[in-house]
N, C-alpha and C. Protein backbone atom coordinates (compact mmCIF):
# COMPACT_ATOMS: atom_id res chain seq x y z
N LEU A 1 0.84 -1.19 0.00
CA LEU A 1 0.00 0.00 0.00
C LEU A 1 0.88 1.24 0.00
N PRO A 2 0.38 2.33 -0.56
CA PRO A 2 1.17 3.56 -0.59
C PRO A 2 1.35 4.13 0.82
N ARG A 3 2.54 4.69 1.06
CA ARG A 3 2.82 5.30 2.36
C ARG A 3 2.13 6.66 2.47
N ASP A 4 1.72 7.00 3.66
CA ASP A 4 1.14 8.31 3.96
C ASP A 4 -0.13 8.63 3.16
N VAL A 5 -0.82 7.61 2.69
CA VAL A 5 -2.11 7.80 2.01
C VAL A 5 -3.14 7.00 2.79
N HIS A 6 -4.19 7.65 3.22
CA HIS A 6 -5.26 6.98 3.96
C HIS A 6 -6.34 6.55 2.97
N LEU A 7 -6.68 5.28 3.02
CA LEU A 7 -7.66 4.72 2.10
C LEU A 7 -8.81 4.10 2.87
N ASP A 8 -10.00 4.20 2.32
CA ASP A 8 -11.18 3.56 2.88
C ASP A 8 -11.61 2.48 1.90
N GLY A 9 -11.83 1.29 2.38
CA GLY A 9 -12.21 0.19 1.52
C GLY A 9 -12.59 -1.02 2.35
N GLU A 10 -12.67 -2.16 1.69
CA GLU A 10 -12.99 -3.38 2.40
C GLU A 10 -12.27 -4.56 1.79
N LEU A 11 -12.05 -5.55 2.62
CA LEU A 11 -11.45 -6.79 2.14
C LEU A 11 -12.53 -7.61 1.46
N TRP A 12 -12.15 -8.28 0.36
CA TRP A 12 -13.15 -8.98 -0.44
C TRP A 12 -12.52 -10.21 -1.07
N VAL A 13 -13.22 -11.32 -1.03
CA VAL A 13 -12.76 -12.54 -1.71
C VAL A 13 -13.77 -13.01 -2.75
N GLY A 14 -14.91 -12.38 -2.82
CA GLY A 14 -15.91 -12.76 -3.81
C GLY A 14 -17.31 -12.57 -3.25
N TYR A 15 -18.27 -12.62 -4.14
CA TYR A 15 -19.66 -12.53 -3.71
C TYR A 15 -20.02 -13.75 -2.87
N ASP A 16 -20.78 -13.51 -1.81
CA ASP A 16 -21.27 -14.57 -0.93
C ASP A 16 -20.13 -15.37 -0.29
N CYS A 17 -19.02 -14.70 0.00
CA CYS A 17 -17.84 -15.39 0.57
C CYS A 17 -17.40 -14.81 1.91
N PHE A 18 -18.32 -14.20 2.64
CA PHE A 18 -17.96 -13.61 3.92
C PHE A 18 -17.41 -14.66 4.89
N SER A 19 -18.01 -15.84 4.91
CA SER A 19 -17.52 -16.89 5.82
C SER A 19 -16.12 -17.33 5.42
N LYS A 20 -15.80 -17.31 4.13
CA LYS A 20 -14.44 -17.66 3.68
C LYS A 20 -13.43 -16.64 4.20
N LEU A 21 -13.79 -15.37 4.16
CA LEU A 21 -12.90 -14.32 4.67
C LEU A 21 -12.69 -14.47 6.18
N LEU A 22 -13.75 -14.76 6.91
CA LEU A 22 -13.61 -14.98 8.35
C LEU A 22 -12.71 -16.18 8.64
N SER A 23 -12.83 -17.21 7.84
CA SER A 23 -11.99 -18.40 7.99
C SER A 23 -10.53 -18.05 7.74
N ILE A 24 -10.25 -17.19 6.76
CA ILE A 24 -8.88 -16.75 6.49
C ILE A 24 -8.31 -16.02 7.70
N PHE A 25 -9.10 -15.14 8.30
CA PHE A 25 -8.65 -14.43 9.50
C PHE A 25 -8.31 -15.41 10.62
N LYS A 26 -9.22 -16.32 10.86
CA LYS A 26 -9.04 -17.29 11.94
C LYS A 26 -7.81 -18.18 11.69
N ASN A 27 -7.67 -18.69 10.47
CA ASN A 27 -6.54 -19.55 10.15
C ASN A 27 -5.22 -18.79 10.15
N THR A 28 -5.24 -17.51 9.81
CA THR A 28 -4.02 -16.70 9.87
C THR A 28 -3.49 -16.66 11.29
N ARG A 29 -4.37 -16.48 12.22
CA ARG A 29 -3.98 -16.44 13.63
C ARG A 29 -3.35 -17.78 14.05
N ASN A 30 -3.89 -18.86 13.54
CA ASN A 30 -3.40 -20.19 13.91
C ASN A 30 -2.10 -20.56 13.20
N LEU A 31 -1.77 -19.88 12.10
CA LEU A 31 -0.59 -20.22 11.29
C LEU A 31 0.49 -19.13 11.34
N GLN A 32 0.51 -18.33 12.37
CA GLN A 32 1.44 -17.20 12.44
C GLN A 32 2.90 -17.62 12.29
N ASN A 33 3.25 -18.83 12.63
CA ASN A 33 4.64 -19.29 12.54
C ASN A 33 5.00 -19.86 11.17
N ASP A 34 4.06 -19.83 10.23
CA ASP A 34 4.31 -20.36 8.89
C ASP A 34 3.92 -19.31 7.85
N PRO A 35 4.82 -18.35 7.56
CA PRO A 35 4.49 -17.25 6.64
C PRO A 35 4.07 -17.71 5.25
N GLN A 36 4.60 -18.82 4.77
CA GLN A 36 4.24 -19.31 3.44
C GLN A 36 2.78 -19.75 3.39
N LYS A 37 2.33 -20.44 4.44
CA LYS A 37 0.92 -20.86 4.48
C LYS A 37 -0.01 -19.65 4.65
N VAL A 38 0.44 -18.67 5.45
CA VAL A 38 -0.36 -17.45 5.63
C VAL A 38 -0.49 -16.73 4.29
N SER A 39 0.61 -16.60 3.57
CA SER A 39 0.59 -15.94 2.27
C SER A 39 -0.34 -16.67 1.31
N SER A 40 -0.34 -17.99 1.35
CA SER A 40 -1.21 -18.78 0.50
C SER A 40 -2.68 -18.53 0.83
N LEU A 41 -2.99 -18.40 2.13
CA LEU A 41 -4.37 -18.13 2.55
C LEU A 41 -4.88 -16.82 1.95
N TRP A 42 -4.01 -15.80 1.90
CA TRP A 42 -4.40 -14.45 1.53
C TRP A 42 -4.28 -14.17 0.03
N GLN A 43 -3.86 -15.13 -0.76
CA GLN A 43 -3.58 -14.85 -2.18
C GLN A 43 -4.80 -14.37 -2.97
N ASP A 44 -6.01 -14.76 -2.58
CA ASP A 44 -7.21 -14.36 -3.32
C ASP A 44 -7.95 -13.19 -2.68
N VAL A 45 -7.42 -12.67 -1.56
CA VAL A 45 -8.08 -11.55 -0.87
C VAL A 45 -7.66 -10.25 -1.53
N LYS A 46 -8.64 -9.39 -1.78
CA LYS A 46 -8.36 -8.07 -2.35
C LYS A 46 -8.80 -6.99 -1.38
N PHE A 47 -8.05 -5.89 -1.36
CA PHE A 47 -8.48 -4.69 -0.66
C PHE A 47 -9.12 -3.81 -1.72
N CYS A 48 -10.43 -3.67 -1.63
CA CYS A 48 -11.20 -2.90 -2.62
C CYS A 48 -11.42 -1.49 -2.06
N VAL A 49 -10.81 -0.52 -2.69
CA VAL A 49 -10.78 0.86 -2.21
C VAL A 49 -11.94 1.64 -2.83
N PHE A 50 -12.58 2.48 -1.99
CA PHE A 50 -13.64 3.33 -2.53
C PHE A 50 -13.51 4.78 -2.14
N ASP A 51 -12.52 5.13 -1.30
CA ASP A 51 -12.40 6.54 -0.90
C ASP A 51 -11.03 6.81 -0.32
N ALA A 52 -10.68 8.09 -0.24
CA ALA A 52 -9.45 8.57 0.39
C ALA A 52 -9.86 9.63 1.41
N PRO A 53 -10.15 9.23 2.64
CA PRO A 53 -10.78 10.12 3.63
C PRO A 53 -10.00 11.40 3.96
N MET A 54 -8.70 11.37 3.88
CA MET A 54 -7.93 12.55 4.27
C MET A 54 -7.75 13.54 3.12
N HIS A 55 -8.12 13.15 1.92
CA HIS A 55 -8.02 14.08 0.78
C HIS A 55 -9.13 15.12 0.94
N PRO A 56 -8.83 16.41 0.71
CA PRO A 56 -9.82 17.46 0.98
C PRO A 56 -10.89 17.64 -0.09
N GLY A 57 -10.80 16.95 -1.20
CA GLY A 57 -11.71 17.20 -2.32
C GLY A 57 -13.07 16.55 -2.18
N HIS A 58 -13.88 16.80 -3.21
CA HIS A 58 -15.19 16.16 -3.31
C HIS A 58 -14.99 14.70 -3.70
N TYR A 59 -16.07 13.91 -3.65
CA TYR A 59 -15.92 12.48 -3.85
C TYR A 59 -15.21 12.09 -5.15
N PRO A 60 -15.56 12.62 -6.30
CA PRO A 60 -14.84 12.20 -7.52
C PRO A 60 -13.33 12.52 -7.44
N GLU A 61 -12.97 13.62 -6.81
CA GLU A 61 -11.55 13.97 -6.66
C GLU A 61 -10.85 13.00 -5.71
N ARG A 62 -11.52 12.64 -4.61
CA ARG A 62 -10.95 11.68 -3.66
C ARG A 62 -10.79 10.32 -4.33
N HIS A 63 -11.79 9.91 -5.09
CA HIS A 63 -11.75 8.63 -5.79
C HIS A 63 -10.60 8.59 -6.79
N SER A 64 -10.44 9.66 -7.54
CA SER A 64 -9.35 9.74 -8.52
C SER A 64 -7.99 9.71 -7.83
N PHE A 65 -7.86 10.45 -6.72
CA PHE A 65 -6.62 10.46 -5.95
C PHE A 65 -6.30 9.05 -5.44
N ALA A 66 -7.31 8.37 -4.89
CA ALA A 66 -7.10 7.01 -4.38
C ALA A 66 -6.69 6.07 -5.52
N SER A 67 -7.34 6.19 -6.66
CA SER A 67 -7.01 5.36 -7.81
C SER A 67 -5.57 5.58 -8.26
N ASP A 68 -5.17 6.84 -8.36
CA ASP A 68 -3.78 7.15 -8.73
C ASP A 68 -2.80 6.61 -7.69
N SER A 69 -3.18 6.68 -6.43
CA SER A 69 -2.30 6.26 -5.33
C SER A 69 -2.04 4.76 -5.33
N ILE A 70 -3.01 3.97 -5.80
CA ILE A 70 -2.82 2.51 -5.75
C ILE A 70 -2.37 1.92 -7.07
N SER A 71 -2.26 2.75 -8.11
CA SER A 71 -1.83 2.20 -9.40
C SER A 71 -0.43 1.62 -9.22
N GLY A 72 -0.25 0.44 -9.71
CA GLY A 72 1.04 -0.23 -9.59
C GLY A 72 1.25 -0.96 -8.28
N CYS A 73 0.23 -1.04 -7.44
CA CYS A 73 0.37 -1.71 -6.14
C CYS A 73 0.16 -3.23 -6.23
N GLY A 74 -0.22 -3.75 -7.37
CA GLY A 74 -0.37 -5.19 -7.49
C GLY A 74 -1.81 -5.62 -7.61
N PRO A 75 -2.01 -6.92 -7.81
CA PRO A 75 -3.35 -7.45 -8.10
C PRO A 75 -4.27 -7.56 -6.88
N ASN A 76 -3.75 -7.36 -5.68
CA ASN A 76 -4.58 -7.55 -4.49
C ASN A 76 -5.15 -6.24 -3.94
N ILE A 77 -5.04 -5.17 -4.72
CA ILE A 77 -5.67 -3.92 -4.34
C ILE A 77 -6.31 -3.34 -5.60
N CYS A 78 -7.56 -2.91 -5.47
CA CYS A 78 -8.28 -2.40 -6.64
C CYS A 78 -9.23 -1.28 -6.21
N MET A 79 -9.67 -0.51 -7.19
CA MET A 79 -10.65 0.55 -6.94
C MET A 79 -12.05 0.04 -7.27
N ILE A 80 -12.99 0.39 -6.44
CA ILE A 80 -14.40 0.17 -6.76
C ILE A 80 -14.76 1.27 -7.76
N PRO A 81 -15.24 0.94 -8.94
CA PRO A 81 -15.50 1.98 -9.94
C PRO A 81 -16.70 2.84 -9.58
N ILE A 82 -16.68 4.06 -10.08
CA ILE A 82 -17.82 4.96 -9.93
C ILE A 82 -18.73 4.76 -11.14
N GLU A 83 -20.02 4.67 -10.88
CA GLU A 83 -20.99 4.66 -11.97
C GLU A 83 -22.07 5.66 -11.61
N ARG A 84 -22.23 6.65 -12.44
CA ARG A 84 -23.23 7.69 -12.18
C ARG A 84 -24.63 7.08 -12.29
N CYS A 85 -25.45 7.34 -11.29
CA CYS A 85 -26.82 6.84 -11.27
C CYS A 85 -27.67 7.69 -12.21
N LEU A 86 -28.34 7.05 -13.13
CA LEU A 86 -29.12 7.74 -14.16
C LEU A 86 -30.61 7.80 -13.82
N GLY A 87 -30.96 7.40 -12.61
CA GLY A 87 -32.36 7.45 -12.21
C GLY A 87 -32.77 6.18 -11.49
N LEU A 88 -34.03 6.15 -11.09
CA LEU A 88 -34.54 5.04 -10.29
C LEU A 88 -34.47 3.71 -11.03
N ASN A 89 -34.81 3.67 -12.30
CA ASN A 89 -34.74 2.41 -13.04
C ASN A 89 -33.31 1.89 -13.11
N HIS A 90 -32.36 2.78 -13.33
CA HIS A 90 -30.95 2.39 -13.39
C HIS A 90 -30.50 1.84 -12.02
N LEU A 91 -30.88 2.53 -10.95
CA LEU A 91 -30.54 2.09 -9.59
C LEU A 91 -31.12 0.70 -9.32
N GLN A 92 -32.38 0.50 -9.66
CA GLN A 92 -33.02 -0.80 -9.41
C GLN A 92 -32.37 -1.91 -10.23
N THR A 93 -31.98 -1.62 -11.47
CA THR A 93 -31.30 -2.61 -12.30
C THR A 93 -29.94 -2.96 -11.71
N MET A 94 -29.19 -1.95 -11.30
CA MET A 94 -27.87 -2.20 -10.70
C MET A 94 -28.01 -3.00 -9.40
N LEU A 95 -28.98 -2.63 -8.57
CA LEU A 95 -29.20 -3.33 -7.31
C LEU A 95 -29.59 -4.78 -7.57
N HIS A 96 -30.44 -5.01 -8.55
CA HIS A 96 -30.83 -6.38 -8.92
C HIS A 96 -29.60 -7.18 -9.35
N ASP A 97 -28.75 -6.59 -10.19
CA ASP A 97 -27.54 -7.28 -10.66
C ASP A 97 -26.62 -7.64 -9.49
N VAL A 98 -26.45 -6.73 -8.55
CA VAL A 98 -25.58 -6.97 -7.40
C VAL A 98 -26.17 -8.05 -6.49
N THR A 99 -27.45 -7.95 -6.19
CA THR A 99 -28.05 -8.92 -5.26
C THR A 99 -28.18 -10.30 -5.91
N LYS A 100 -28.32 -10.36 -7.22
CA LYS A 100 -28.37 -11.65 -7.92
C LYS A 100 -27.05 -12.41 -7.72
N LYS A 101 -25.95 -11.65 -7.61
CA LYS A 101 -24.63 -12.26 -7.37
C LYS A 101 -24.37 -12.45 -5.88
N LYS A 102 -25.36 -12.22 -5.05
CA LYS A 102 -25.28 -12.32 -3.58
C LYS A 102 -24.51 -11.17 -2.97
N GLY A 103 -24.48 -10.03 -3.66
CA GLY A 103 -23.89 -8.81 -3.10
C GLY A 103 -24.85 -8.19 -2.11
N GLU A 104 -24.32 -7.35 -1.23
CA GLU A 104 -25.13 -6.77 -0.16
C GLU A 104 -25.95 -5.58 -0.62
N GLY A 105 -25.39 -4.74 -1.46
CA GLY A 105 -26.11 -3.55 -1.88
C GLY A 105 -25.20 -2.60 -2.64
N ILE A 106 -25.66 -1.37 -2.77
CA ILE A 106 -24.95 -0.33 -3.53
C ILE A 106 -24.78 0.89 -2.64
N MET A 107 -23.60 1.50 -2.72
CA MET A 107 -23.34 2.74 -2.00
C MET A 107 -23.58 3.92 -2.94
N LEU A 108 -24.32 4.90 -2.47
CA LEU A 108 -24.58 6.12 -3.23
C LEU A 108 -23.88 7.29 -2.55
N TYR A 109 -22.96 7.90 -3.26
CA TYR A 109 -22.22 9.06 -2.76
C TYR A 109 -22.74 10.32 -3.43
N HIS A 110 -22.91 11.38 -2.67
CA HIS A 110 -23.22 12.67 -3.28
C HIS A 110 -21.92 13.18 -3.90
N PRO A 111 -21.91 13.50 -5.19
CA PRO A 111 -20.65 13.84 -5.86
C PRO A 111 -19.96 15.10 -5.33
N GLU A 112 -20.71 15.98 -4.69
CA GLU A 112 -20.10 17.23 -4.19
C GLU A 112 -19.75 17.15 -2.70
N SER A 113 -19.84 15.97 -2.11
CA SER A 113 -19.63 15.85 -0.67
C SER A 113 -18.15 15.73 -0.32
N THR A 114 -17.79 16.35 0.80
CA THR A 114 -16.47 16.10 1.37
C THR A 114 -16.61 14.88 2.27
N TYR A 115 -15.48 14.30 2.66
CA TYR A 115 -15.53 13.08 3.45
C TYR A 115 -16.05 13.38 4.85
N THR A 116 -17.00 12.57 5.28
CA THR A 116 -17.52 12.63 6.65
C THR A 116 -17.60 11.19 7.14
N SER A 117 -17.05 10.95 8.31
CA SER A 117 -17.07 9.62 8.89
C SER A 117 -18.49 9.22 9.26
N GLY A 118 -18.80 7.94 9.10
CA GLY A 118 -20.09 7.42 9.54
C GLY A 118 -21.19 7.59 8.50
N ARG A 119 -22.41 7.33 8.92
CA ARG A 119 -23.55 7.46 8.02
C ARG A 119 -23.98 8.91 7.95
N THR A 120 -24.16 9.38 6.72
CA THR A 120 -24.61 10.75 6.51
C THR A 120 -25.60 10.75 5.36
N SER A 121 -26.23 11.90 5.13
CA SER A 121 -27.15 12.01 4.00
C SER A 121 -26.38 12.07 2.67
N ASN A 122 -25.06 12.24 2.73
CA ASN A 122 -24.24 12.27 1.51
C ASN A 122 -23.74 10.89 1.11
N LEU A 123 -23.94 9.91 1.96
CA LEU A 123 -23.51 8.54 1.68
C LEU A 123 -24.61 7.59 2.12
N LEU A 124 -25.25 6.97 1.17
CA LEU A 124 -26.38 6.10 1.47
C LEU A 124 -26.10 4.69 0.97
N LYS A 125 -26.53 3.71 1.74
CA LYS A 125 -26.43 2.32 1.31
C LYS A 125 -27.81 1.85 0.91
N VAL A 126 -27.93 1.37 -0.32
CA VAL A 126 -29.20 0.87 -0.82
C VAL A 126 -29.12 -0.65 -0.85
N LYS A 127 -30.10 -1.27 -0.20
CA LYS A 127 -30.17 -2.73 -0.15
C LYS A 127 -31.53 -3.18 -0.64
N ALA A 128 -31.60 -4.42 -1.04
CA ALA A 128 -32.86 -4.97 -1.53
C ALA A 128 -33.76 -5.40 -0.37
N TYR A 129 -33.27 -5.32 0.84
CA TYR A 129 -34.05 -5.71 2.00
C TYR A 129 -33.87 -4.66 3.09
N GLY A 130 -34.82 -4.60 4.01
CA GLY A 130 -34.75 -3.63 5.09
C GLY A 130 -33.82 -4.08 6.20
N GLU A 131 -33.24 -3.09 6.87
CA GLU A 131 -32.34 -3.39 7.98
C GLU A 131 -32.36 -2.20 8.92
N GLU A 132 -32.07 -2.45 10.17
CA GLU A 132 -32.12 -1.39 11.16
C GLU A 132 -30.91 -1.47 12.07
N ASP A 133 -30.40 -0.32 12.47
CA ASP A 133 -29.31 -0.29 13.44
C ASP A 133 -29.83 -0.70 14.81
N VAL A 134 -28.99 -1.38 15.56
CA VAL A 134 -29.32 -1.75 16.93
C VAL A 134 -28.13 -1.41 17.82
N GLN A 135 -28.41 -1.28 19.10
CA GLN A 135 -27.35 -1.07 20.07
C GLN A 135 -27.05 -2.40 20.75
N PHE A 136 -25.78 -2.79 20.75
CA PHE A 136 -25.36 -4.03 21.38
C PHE A 136 -25.49 -3.89 22.90
N LEU A 137 -26.09 -4.89 23.54
CA LEU A 137 -26.23 -4.90 25.00
C LEU A 137 -25.29 -5.93 25.62
N GLN A 138 -25.34 -7.18 25.13
CA GLN A 138 -24.47 -8.22 25.65
C GLN A 138 -24.52 -9.47 24.78
N CYS A 139 -23.49 -10.30 24.91
CA CYS A 139 -23.46 -11.58 24.21
C CYS A 139 -24.38 -12.56 24.93
N ASN A 140 -25.01 -13.43 24.18
CA ASN A 140 -25.79 -14.51 24.75
C ASN A 140 -24.82 -15.66 24.99
N PRO A 141 -24.53 -16.03 26.23
CA PRO A 141 -23.53 -17.06 26.50
C PRO A 141 -23.93 -18.46 26.03
N LYS A 142 -25.20 -18.65 25.68
CA LYS A 142 -25.68 -19.98 25.30
C LYS A 142 -25.68 -20.21 23.79
N SER A 143 -25.39 -19.18 23.00
CA SER A 143 -25.40 -19.35 21.54
C SER A 143 -24.62 -18.20 20.90
N TYR A 144 -24.52 -18.25 19.58
CA TYR A 144 -23.85 -17.19 18.84
C TYR A 144 -24.86 -16.11 18.46
N THR A 145 -25.47 -15.54 19.48
CA THR A 145 -26.42 -14.46 19.29
C THR A 145 -26.07 -13.33 20.25
N PHE A 146 -26.68 -12.20 20.01
CA PHE A 146 -26.41 -11.01 20.81
C PHE A 146 -27.73 -10.38 21.23
N PHE A 147 -27.80 -9.95 22.48
CA PHE A 147 -28.95 -9.20 22.96
C PHE A 147 -28.73 -7.75 22.56
N CYS A 148 -29.71 -7.16 21.89
CA CYS A 148 -29.59 -5.81 21.36
C CYS A 148 -30.87 -5.03 21.62
N GLU A 149 -30.78 -3.72 21.39
CA GLU A 149 -31.95 -2.86 21.52
C GLU A 149 -32.09 -2.04 20.25
N GLN A 150 -33.31 -2.03 19.71
CA GLN A 150 -33.60 -1.23 18.52
C GLN A 150 -33.73 0.24 18.89
N LEU A 151 -33.71 1.11 17.89
CA LEU A 151 -33.81 2.55 18.14
C LEU A 151 -35.10 2.93 18.84
N ASN A 152 -36.16 2.15 18.65
CA ASN A 152 -37.44 2.44 19.30
C ASN A 152 -37.54 1.87 20.71
N GLY A 153 -36.46 1.27 21.22
CA GLY A 153 -36.43 0.72 22.57
C GLY A 153 -36.77 -0.75 22.65
N ALA A 154 -37.25 -1.33 21.59
CA ALA A 154 -37.59 -2.76 21.61
C ALA A 154 -36.31 -3.59 21.69
N ARG A 155 -36.33 -4.60 22.54
CA ARG A 155 -35.18 -5.50 22.68
C ARG A 155 -35.30 -6.64 21.69
N CYS A 156 -34.17 -7.10 21.18
CA CYS A 156 -34.20 -8.18 20.20
C CYS A 156 -32.93 -9.02 20.34
N ILE A 157 -32.97 -10.18 19.72
CA ILE A 157 -31.81 -11.07 19.65
C ILE A 157 -31.34 -11.07 18.21
N VAL A 158 -30.05 -10.80 18.03
CA VAL A 158 -29.47 -10.76 16.69
C VAL A 158 -28.56 -11.96 16.53
N LYS A 159 -28.79 -12.73 15.48
CA LYS A 159 -27.96 -13.88 15.17
C LYS A 159 -27.10 -13.53 13.97
N CYS A 160 -25.81 -13.77 14.07
CA CYS A 160 -24.88 -13.49 12.99
C CYS A 160 -24.70 -14.75 12.16
N SER A 161 -25.68 -15.04 11.33
CA SER A 161 -25.69 -16.30 10.59
C SER A 161 -24.66 -16.36 9.48
N GLY A 162 -24.09 -15.23 9.04
CA GLY A 162 -23.07 -15.25 8.01
C GLY A 162 -21.70 -15.66 8.51
N TRP A 163 -21.54 -15.78 9.80
CA TRP A 163 -20.23 -16.11 10.36
C TRP A 163 -19.96 -17.59 10.26
N ASP A 164 -18.72 -17.93 10.12
CA ASP A 164 -18.29 -19.34 10.03
C ASP A 164 -17.61 -19.68 11.35
N TYR A 165 -18.31 -20.38 12.22
CA TYR A 165 -17.75 -20.71 13.53
C TYR A 165 -17.00 -22.01 13.55
N THR A 166 -17.04 -22.74 12.46
CA THR A 166 -16.46 -24.08 12.50
C THR A 166 -15.09 -24.18 11.83
N ASN A 167 -14.73 -23.26 10.95
CA ASN A 167 -13.45 -23.36 10.25
C ASN A 167 -12.41 -22.47 10.86
């Protein structure tokens, strides 16, 4: 990765492969004394960049800066491309294409926005299904679930079914 450049992105091994990525993390910890095996585990993992938070420009400028910064860094780092949304039909088609491949959703950036950490009206995540933020209260010691509270005060149990607890 380039020195002194701050990048925002995510690790990715493929659509519908979150459990594979978690398995790589877990196995890396178990194989710390064997760098060759660790390297083999990570060979298909990519760091997919979508922003440069410390760059002062608007989103297209930050994206271009990040893209220039990672050029020549190798096959395991890439830019998430920008595609201008042409309207509701275009958004729905793109979302359908992503979810058909088992993708989570689409990020919508306001092109004139400066970087702001967290969820803002300038950065929206569009998903094909509804979801709500919850506040973590405690782990359920009897299972891989968490006791949480919704924004309206209702308590709920959240199960992290995408996690791979066995590998």
